Short mmCIF file of C-alpha atoms and ligand atoms in Angstrom, two decimals:
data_model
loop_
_atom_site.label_atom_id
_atom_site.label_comp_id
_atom_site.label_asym_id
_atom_site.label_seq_id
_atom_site.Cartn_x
_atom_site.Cartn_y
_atom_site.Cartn_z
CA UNK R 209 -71.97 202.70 89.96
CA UNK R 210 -70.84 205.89 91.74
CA UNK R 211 -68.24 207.85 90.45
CA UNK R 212 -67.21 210.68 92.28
CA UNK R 213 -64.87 212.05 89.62
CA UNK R 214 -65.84 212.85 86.20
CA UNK R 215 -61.93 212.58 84.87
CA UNK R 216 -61.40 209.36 86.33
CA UNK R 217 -63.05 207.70 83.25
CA UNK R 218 -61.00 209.29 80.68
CA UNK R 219 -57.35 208.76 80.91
CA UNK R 220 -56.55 211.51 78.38
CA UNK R 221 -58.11 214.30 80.50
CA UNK R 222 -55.61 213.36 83.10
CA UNK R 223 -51.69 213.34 81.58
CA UNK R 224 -50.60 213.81 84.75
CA UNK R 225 -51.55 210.45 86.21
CA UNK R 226 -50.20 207.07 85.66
CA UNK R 227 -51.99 204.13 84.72
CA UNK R 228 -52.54 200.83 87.02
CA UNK R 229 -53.97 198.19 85.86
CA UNK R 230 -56.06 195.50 87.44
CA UNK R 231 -55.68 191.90 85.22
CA UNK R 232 -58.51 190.02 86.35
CA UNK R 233 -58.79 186.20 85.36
CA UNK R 234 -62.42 185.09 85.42
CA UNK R 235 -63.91 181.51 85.04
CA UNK R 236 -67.37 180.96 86.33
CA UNK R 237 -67.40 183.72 89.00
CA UNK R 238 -71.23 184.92 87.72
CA UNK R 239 -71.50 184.97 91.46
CA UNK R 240 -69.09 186.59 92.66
CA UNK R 241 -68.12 189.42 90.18
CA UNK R 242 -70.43 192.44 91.58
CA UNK R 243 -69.26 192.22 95.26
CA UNK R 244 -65.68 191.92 93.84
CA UNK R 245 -65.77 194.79 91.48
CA UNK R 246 -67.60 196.64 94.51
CA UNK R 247 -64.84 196.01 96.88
CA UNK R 248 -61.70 196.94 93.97
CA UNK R 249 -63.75 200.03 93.38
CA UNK R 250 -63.71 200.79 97.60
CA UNK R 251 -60.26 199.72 97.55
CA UNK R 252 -58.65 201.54 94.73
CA UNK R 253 -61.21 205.03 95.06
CA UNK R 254 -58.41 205.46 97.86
CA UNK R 255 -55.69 206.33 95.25
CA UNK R 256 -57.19 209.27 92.78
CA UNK R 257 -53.87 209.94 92.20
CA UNK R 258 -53.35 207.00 89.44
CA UNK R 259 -56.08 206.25 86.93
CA UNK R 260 -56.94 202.64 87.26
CA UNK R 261 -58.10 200.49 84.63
CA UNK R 262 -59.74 196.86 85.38
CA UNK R 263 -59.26 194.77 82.98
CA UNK R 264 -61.53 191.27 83.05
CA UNK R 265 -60.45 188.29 81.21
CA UNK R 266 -63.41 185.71 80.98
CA UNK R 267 -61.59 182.55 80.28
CA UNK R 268 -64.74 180.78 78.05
CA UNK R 269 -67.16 180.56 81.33
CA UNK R 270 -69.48 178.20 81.08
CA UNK R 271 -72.19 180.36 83.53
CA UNK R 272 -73.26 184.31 82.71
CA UNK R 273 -70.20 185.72 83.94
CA UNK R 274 -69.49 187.92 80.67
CA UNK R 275 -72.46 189.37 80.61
CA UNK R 276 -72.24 190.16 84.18
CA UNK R 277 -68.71 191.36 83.31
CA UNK R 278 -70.10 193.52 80.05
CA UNK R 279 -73.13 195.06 82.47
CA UNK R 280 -69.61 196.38 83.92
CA UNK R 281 -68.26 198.04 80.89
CA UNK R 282 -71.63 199.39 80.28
CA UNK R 283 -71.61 201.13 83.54
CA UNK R 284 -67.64 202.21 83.99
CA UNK R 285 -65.40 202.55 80.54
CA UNK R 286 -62.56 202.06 82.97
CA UNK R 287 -63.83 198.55 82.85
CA UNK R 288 -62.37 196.22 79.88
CA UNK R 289 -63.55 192.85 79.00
CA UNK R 290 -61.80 190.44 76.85
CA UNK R 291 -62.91 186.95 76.51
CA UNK R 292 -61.18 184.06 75.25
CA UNK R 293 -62.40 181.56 72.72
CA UNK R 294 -62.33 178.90 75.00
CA UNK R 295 -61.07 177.79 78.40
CA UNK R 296 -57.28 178.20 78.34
CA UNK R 297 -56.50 178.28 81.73
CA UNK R 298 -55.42 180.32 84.57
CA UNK R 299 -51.69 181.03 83.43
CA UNK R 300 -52.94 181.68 79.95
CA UNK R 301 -55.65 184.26 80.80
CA UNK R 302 -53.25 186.19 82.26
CA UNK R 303 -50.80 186.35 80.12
CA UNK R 304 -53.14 187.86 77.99
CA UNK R 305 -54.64 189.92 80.13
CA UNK R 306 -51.11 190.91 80.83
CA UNK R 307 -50.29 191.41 76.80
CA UNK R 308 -53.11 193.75 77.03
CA UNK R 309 -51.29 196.47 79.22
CA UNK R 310 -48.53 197.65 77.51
CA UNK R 311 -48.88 201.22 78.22
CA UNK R 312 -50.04 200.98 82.02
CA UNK R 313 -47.38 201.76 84.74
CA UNK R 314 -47.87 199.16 86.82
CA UNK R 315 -50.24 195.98 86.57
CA UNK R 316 -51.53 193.90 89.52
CA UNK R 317 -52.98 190.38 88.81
CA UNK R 318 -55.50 189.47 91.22
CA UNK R 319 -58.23 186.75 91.50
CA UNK R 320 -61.89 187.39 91.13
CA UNK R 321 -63.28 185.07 93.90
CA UNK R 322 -62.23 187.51 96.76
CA UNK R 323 -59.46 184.96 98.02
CA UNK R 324 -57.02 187.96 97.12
CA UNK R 325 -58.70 190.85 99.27
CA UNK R 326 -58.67 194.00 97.00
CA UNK R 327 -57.32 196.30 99.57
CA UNK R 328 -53.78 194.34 99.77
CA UNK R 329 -53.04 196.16 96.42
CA UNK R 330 -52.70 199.54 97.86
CA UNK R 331 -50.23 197.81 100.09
CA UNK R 332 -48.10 196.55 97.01
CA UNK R 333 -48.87 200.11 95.08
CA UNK R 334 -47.05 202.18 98.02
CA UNK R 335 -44.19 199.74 97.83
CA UNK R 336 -43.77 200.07 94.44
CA UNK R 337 -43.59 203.85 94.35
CA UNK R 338 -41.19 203.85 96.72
CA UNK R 339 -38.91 201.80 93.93
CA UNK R 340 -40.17 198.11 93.94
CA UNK R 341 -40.69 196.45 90.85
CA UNK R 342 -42.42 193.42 91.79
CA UNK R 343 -44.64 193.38 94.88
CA UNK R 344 -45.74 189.82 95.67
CA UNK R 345 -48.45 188.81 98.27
CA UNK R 346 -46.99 186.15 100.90
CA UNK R 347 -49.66 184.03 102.56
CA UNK R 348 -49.50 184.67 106.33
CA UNK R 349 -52.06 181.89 106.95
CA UNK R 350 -54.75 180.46 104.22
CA UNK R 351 -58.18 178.88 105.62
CA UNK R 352 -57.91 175.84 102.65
CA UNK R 353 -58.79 172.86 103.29
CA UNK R 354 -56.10 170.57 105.57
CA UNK R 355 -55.57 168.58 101.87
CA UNK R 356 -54.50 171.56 100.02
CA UNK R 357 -52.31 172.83 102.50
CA UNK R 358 -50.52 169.43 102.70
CA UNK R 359 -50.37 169.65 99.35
CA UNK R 360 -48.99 173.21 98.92
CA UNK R 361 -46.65 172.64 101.69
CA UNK R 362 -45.11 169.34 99.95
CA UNK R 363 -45.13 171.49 96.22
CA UNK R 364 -43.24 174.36 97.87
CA UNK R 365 -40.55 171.92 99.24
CA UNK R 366 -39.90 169.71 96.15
CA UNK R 367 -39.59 172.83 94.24
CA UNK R 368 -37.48 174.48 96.46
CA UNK R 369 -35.18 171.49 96.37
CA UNK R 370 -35.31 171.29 92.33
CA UNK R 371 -36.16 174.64 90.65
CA UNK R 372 -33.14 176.54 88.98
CA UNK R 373 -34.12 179.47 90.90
CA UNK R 374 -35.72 180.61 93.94
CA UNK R 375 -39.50 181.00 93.46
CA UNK R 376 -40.74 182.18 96.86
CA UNK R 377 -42.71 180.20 99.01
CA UNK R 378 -47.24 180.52 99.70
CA UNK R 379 -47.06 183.32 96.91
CA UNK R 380 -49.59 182.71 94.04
CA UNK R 381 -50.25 185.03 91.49
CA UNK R 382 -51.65 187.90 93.03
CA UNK R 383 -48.49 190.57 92.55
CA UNK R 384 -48.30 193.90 91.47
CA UNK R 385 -45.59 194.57 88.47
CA UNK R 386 -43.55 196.98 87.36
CA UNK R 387 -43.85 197.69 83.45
CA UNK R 388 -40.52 196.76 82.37
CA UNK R 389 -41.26 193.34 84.53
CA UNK R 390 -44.20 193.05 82.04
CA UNK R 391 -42.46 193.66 79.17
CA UNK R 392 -39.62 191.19 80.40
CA UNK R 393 -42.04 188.72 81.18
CA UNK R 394 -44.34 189.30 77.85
CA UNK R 395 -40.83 187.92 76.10
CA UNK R 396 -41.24 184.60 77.85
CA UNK R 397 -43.54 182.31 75.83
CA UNK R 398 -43.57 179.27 76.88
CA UNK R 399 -46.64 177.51 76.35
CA UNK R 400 -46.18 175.32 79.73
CA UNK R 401 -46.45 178.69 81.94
CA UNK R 402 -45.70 178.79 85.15
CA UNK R 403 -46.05 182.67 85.69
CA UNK R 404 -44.63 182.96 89.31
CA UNK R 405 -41.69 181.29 88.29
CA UNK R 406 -40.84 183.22 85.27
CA UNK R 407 -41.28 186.32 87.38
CA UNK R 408 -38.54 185.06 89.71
CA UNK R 409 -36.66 184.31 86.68
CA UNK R 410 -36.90 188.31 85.13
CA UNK R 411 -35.34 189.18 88.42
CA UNK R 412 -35.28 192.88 89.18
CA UNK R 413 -36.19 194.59 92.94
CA UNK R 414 -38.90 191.67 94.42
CA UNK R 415 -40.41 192.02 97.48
CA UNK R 416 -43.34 190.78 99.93
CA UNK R 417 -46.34 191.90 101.36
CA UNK R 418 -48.15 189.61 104.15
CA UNK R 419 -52.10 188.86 104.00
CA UNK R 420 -54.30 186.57 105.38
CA UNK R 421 -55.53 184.88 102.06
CA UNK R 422 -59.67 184.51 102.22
CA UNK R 423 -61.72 181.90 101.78
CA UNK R 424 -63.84 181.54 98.38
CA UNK R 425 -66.58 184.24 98.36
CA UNK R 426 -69.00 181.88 96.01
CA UNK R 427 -68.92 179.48 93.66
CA UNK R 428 -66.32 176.41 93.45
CA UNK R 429 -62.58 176.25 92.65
CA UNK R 430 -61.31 176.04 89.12
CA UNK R 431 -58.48 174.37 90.37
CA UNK R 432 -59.58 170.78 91.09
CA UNK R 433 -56.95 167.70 91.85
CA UNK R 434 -56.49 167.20 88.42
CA UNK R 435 -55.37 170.85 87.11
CA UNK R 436 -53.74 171.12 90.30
CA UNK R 437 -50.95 168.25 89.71
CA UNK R 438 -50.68 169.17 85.96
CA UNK R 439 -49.74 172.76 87.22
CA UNK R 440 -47.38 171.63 90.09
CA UNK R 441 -45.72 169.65 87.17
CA UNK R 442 -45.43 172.47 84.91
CA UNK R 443 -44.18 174.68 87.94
CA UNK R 444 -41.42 171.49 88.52
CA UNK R 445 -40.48 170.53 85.11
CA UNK R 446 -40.70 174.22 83.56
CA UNK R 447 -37.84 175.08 86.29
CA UNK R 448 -35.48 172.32 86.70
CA UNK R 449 -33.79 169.26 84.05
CA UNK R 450 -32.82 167.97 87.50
CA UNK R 451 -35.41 164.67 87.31
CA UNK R 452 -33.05 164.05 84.05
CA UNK R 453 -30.10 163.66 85.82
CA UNK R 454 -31.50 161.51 88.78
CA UNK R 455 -31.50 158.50 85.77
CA UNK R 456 -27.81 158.79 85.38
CA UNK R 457 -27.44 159.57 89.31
CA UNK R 458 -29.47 155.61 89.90
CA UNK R 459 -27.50 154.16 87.19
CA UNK R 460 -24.25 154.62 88.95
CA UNK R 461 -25.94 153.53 92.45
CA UNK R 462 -27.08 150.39 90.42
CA UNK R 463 -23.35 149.88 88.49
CA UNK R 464 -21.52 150.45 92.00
CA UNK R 465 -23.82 147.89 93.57
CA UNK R 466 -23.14 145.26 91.07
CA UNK R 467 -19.77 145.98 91.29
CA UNK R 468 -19.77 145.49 94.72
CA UNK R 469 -21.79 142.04 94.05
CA UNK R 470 -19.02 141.22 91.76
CA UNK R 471 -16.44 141.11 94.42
CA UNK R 472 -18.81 139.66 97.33
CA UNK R 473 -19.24 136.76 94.49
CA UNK R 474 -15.73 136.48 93.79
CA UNK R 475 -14.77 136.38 97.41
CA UNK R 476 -16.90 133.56 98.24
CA UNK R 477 -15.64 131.55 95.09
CA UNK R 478 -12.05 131.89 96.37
CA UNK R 479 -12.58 131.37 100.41
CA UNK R 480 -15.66 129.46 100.86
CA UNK R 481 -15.64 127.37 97.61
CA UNK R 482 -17.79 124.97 99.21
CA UNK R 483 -20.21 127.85 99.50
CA UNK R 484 -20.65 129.07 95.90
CA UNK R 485 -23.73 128.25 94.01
CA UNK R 486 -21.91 127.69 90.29
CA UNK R 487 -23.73 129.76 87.01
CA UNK R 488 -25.68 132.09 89.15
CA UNK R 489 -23.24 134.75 89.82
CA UNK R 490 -22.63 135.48 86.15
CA UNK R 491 -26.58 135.73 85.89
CA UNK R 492 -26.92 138.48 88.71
CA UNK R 493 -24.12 140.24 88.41
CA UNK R 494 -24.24 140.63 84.23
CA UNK R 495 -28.15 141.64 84.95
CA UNK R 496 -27.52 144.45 87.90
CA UNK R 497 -24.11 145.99 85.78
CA UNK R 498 -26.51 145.84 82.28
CA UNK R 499 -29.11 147.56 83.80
CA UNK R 500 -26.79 149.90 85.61
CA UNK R 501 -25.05 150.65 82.10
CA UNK R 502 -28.53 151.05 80.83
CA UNK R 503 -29.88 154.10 82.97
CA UNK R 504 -26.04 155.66 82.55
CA UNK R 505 -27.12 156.13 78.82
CA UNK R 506 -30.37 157.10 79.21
CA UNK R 507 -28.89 159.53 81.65
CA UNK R 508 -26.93 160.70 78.42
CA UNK R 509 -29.80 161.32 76.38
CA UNK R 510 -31.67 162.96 79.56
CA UNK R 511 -28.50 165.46 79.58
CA UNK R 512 -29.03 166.11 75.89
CA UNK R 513 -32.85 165.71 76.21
CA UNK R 514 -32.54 168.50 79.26
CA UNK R 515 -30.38 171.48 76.61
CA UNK R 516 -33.03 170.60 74.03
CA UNK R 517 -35.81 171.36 76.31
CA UNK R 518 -34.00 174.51 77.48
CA UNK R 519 -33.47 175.56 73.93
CA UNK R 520 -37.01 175.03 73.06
CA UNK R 521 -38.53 176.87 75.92
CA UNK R 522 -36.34 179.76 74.21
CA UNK R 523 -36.13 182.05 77.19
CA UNK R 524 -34.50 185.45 77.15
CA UNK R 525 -31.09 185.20 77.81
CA UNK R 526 -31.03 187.73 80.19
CA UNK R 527 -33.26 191.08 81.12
CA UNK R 528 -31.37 194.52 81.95
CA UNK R 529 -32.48 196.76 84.82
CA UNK R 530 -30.37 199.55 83.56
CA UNK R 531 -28.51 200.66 80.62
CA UNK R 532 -26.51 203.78 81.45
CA UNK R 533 -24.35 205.06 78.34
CA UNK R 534 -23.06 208.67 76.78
CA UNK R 535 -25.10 209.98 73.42
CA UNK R 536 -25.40 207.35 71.02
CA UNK R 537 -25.68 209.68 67.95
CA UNK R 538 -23.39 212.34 69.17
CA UNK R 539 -19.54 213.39 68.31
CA UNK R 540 -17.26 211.22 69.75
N1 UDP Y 751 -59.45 180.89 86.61
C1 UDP Y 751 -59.32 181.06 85.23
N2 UDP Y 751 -59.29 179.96 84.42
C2 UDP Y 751 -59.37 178.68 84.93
C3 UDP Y 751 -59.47 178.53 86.33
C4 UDP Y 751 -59.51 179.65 87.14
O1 UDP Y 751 -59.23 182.18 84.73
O2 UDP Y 751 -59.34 177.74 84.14
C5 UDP Y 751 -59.49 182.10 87.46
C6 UDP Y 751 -60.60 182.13 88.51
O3 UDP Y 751 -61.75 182.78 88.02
C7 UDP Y 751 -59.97 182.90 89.64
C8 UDP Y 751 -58.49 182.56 89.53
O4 UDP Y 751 -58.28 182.10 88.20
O5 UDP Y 751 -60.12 184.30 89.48
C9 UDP Y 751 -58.05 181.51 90.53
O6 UDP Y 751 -58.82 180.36 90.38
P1 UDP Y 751 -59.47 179.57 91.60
O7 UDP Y 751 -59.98 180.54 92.61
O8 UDP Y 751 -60.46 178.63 91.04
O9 UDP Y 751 -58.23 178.79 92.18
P2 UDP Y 751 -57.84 178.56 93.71
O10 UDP Y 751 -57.92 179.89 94.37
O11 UDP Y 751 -58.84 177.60 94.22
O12 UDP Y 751 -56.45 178.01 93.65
MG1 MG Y 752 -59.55 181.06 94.42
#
């Protein structure tokens, strides 16, 4: 590893300079962690203005990928490894990669596999300094496969339609944060996460940066069908009770209907007498109005069901950007 600077590996030799730090989610990347660590250290030996720290969280790999990450720390201290018990999960490795850097200035979360090209983040660091808290990549274009673009694109849109709030379109997790977003989001602690949405939710200055997102350097997505629904459902369900409300929504549809029956059955009993079947009417009607009454209270309970779930998720009421008051201790 060449360092050109002797400083850059000890923060305390250098209280002038801030702290960035890189959380980097790993699971099974054995292949693909050297020419990513190369390229981060090309990217960021751009900025020797900030001291950078890289911070690797294996997420229980099932391949050599944390030795290959502690042959890292060996070589560079700026280098820190933690490794969870198990496989937790994207979201989760984060998050504690994220609880890791409380004392860094900024933190950019980035993916190992080179899909999120290293360089972007001196994109999102200028913006920042110039007073942006969160920087999020936008996907200009992405070379996945026509199925996962289909799939994105029909995600983005239900959510859009559904979520609460607005959580920005072909942006994943790769964002650089301010640290009083990561101390707003580190009081979110869900255990459903949906990190880009809880970002939205902190609020604060959020803007874009554009890249082409990369295909896969090596090695195979962690993200197969499977994970990839239960995480659009988290991303749904963890940002809108609106599915709740669609029961009550069909139960009136279903009551109005059978109302409707009840007259188009009446009618024909008074003009075309001739016409009218006898003892099915009561049979049809009572079943569409029942069943209509039926989803109206279950509706109910959804509404309840939906404040209990909101109360449970136990979210920070609200995050403040600035608190601008006299002396607290003084004469007054
Ligand atoms: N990842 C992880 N835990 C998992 C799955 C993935 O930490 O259970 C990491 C992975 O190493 C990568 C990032 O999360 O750095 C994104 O995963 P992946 O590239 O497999 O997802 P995709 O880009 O295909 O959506
Ligand atoms: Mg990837």
């Amino acid at each position: 590893m060449t360092q050109s600077f002797e400083s850059a590996s000890d923060p305390a030799d250098s209280p002038g300079r801030r702290t960035i730090s890189y959380v980097l989610p790993v699971y099974n990347e054995a292949d693909n962690i050297a020419t990513f660590h190369r390229a981060l250290l090309e990217a960021t030996s751009a900025r020797d203005d900030y001291v950078f720290e890289f911070l690797y969280v294996d997420d229980g790999s099932r391949d050599d990928s944390l030795e290959h990450l502690l042959a890292l720390r060996e070589a560079d201290d700026r280098v820190t490894v933690l490794s969870l018990s198990r496989n937790f999960g994207h979201q989760v490795a984060v998050t504690a990669g994220l609880d890791a850097c409380t004392d860094s200035a900024a933190v950019v979360i980035m993916d190992t596999d080179l899909q999120d090209p290293p360089r972007v983040s001196l994109e999102m660091i200028a913006l920042w300094e110039s007073g942006v808290d969160v920087v999020f990549a936008q996907r200009r274009s992405r070379r996945d496969s026509a199925f996962k673009r289909a799939t994105a694109f029909g995600f983005y849109w239900l959510l859009d339609r559904l979520a609460s709030i607005e959580i920005p379109r072909n942006v994943g997790d790769f964002r650089l944060m301010d640290q009083r977003v990561v101390q707003e989001v580190a009081r979110y602690r869900e255990h459903d996460r949906f990190l880009r949405g809880i970002v939205a939710h902190v609020g604060f200055r959020q803007e874009a940066v554009l890249f082409d997102r990369d295909e896969r350097f090596a090695g195979e997505t962690g993200y197969p069908l499977r994970k990839m629904i239960a995480f659009a459902a988290s991303g749904i369900a963890g940002f809108s009770t609106a599915p709740l409300r669609w029961i009550s929504r069909l139960g009136f549809v279903i009551s109005a209907l059978s109302v409707m029956l009840a007259c188009y059955v009446a009618g024909v009993r008074i003009f075309y007498p001739e016409q009218s079947v006898p003892g099915w009417a009561f049979l049809g009607v009572g079943m569409f109005l029942l069943s209509g009454i039926q989803l109206i209270m279950m509706g109910v309970i959804g509404s309840y069901l939906g404040r209990v779930y909101v109360e449970a998720q136990n979210r920070p009421l609200y995050s403040l950007a600035i608190a601008a008051r006299g002396p607290r201790d003084g004469a007054r």
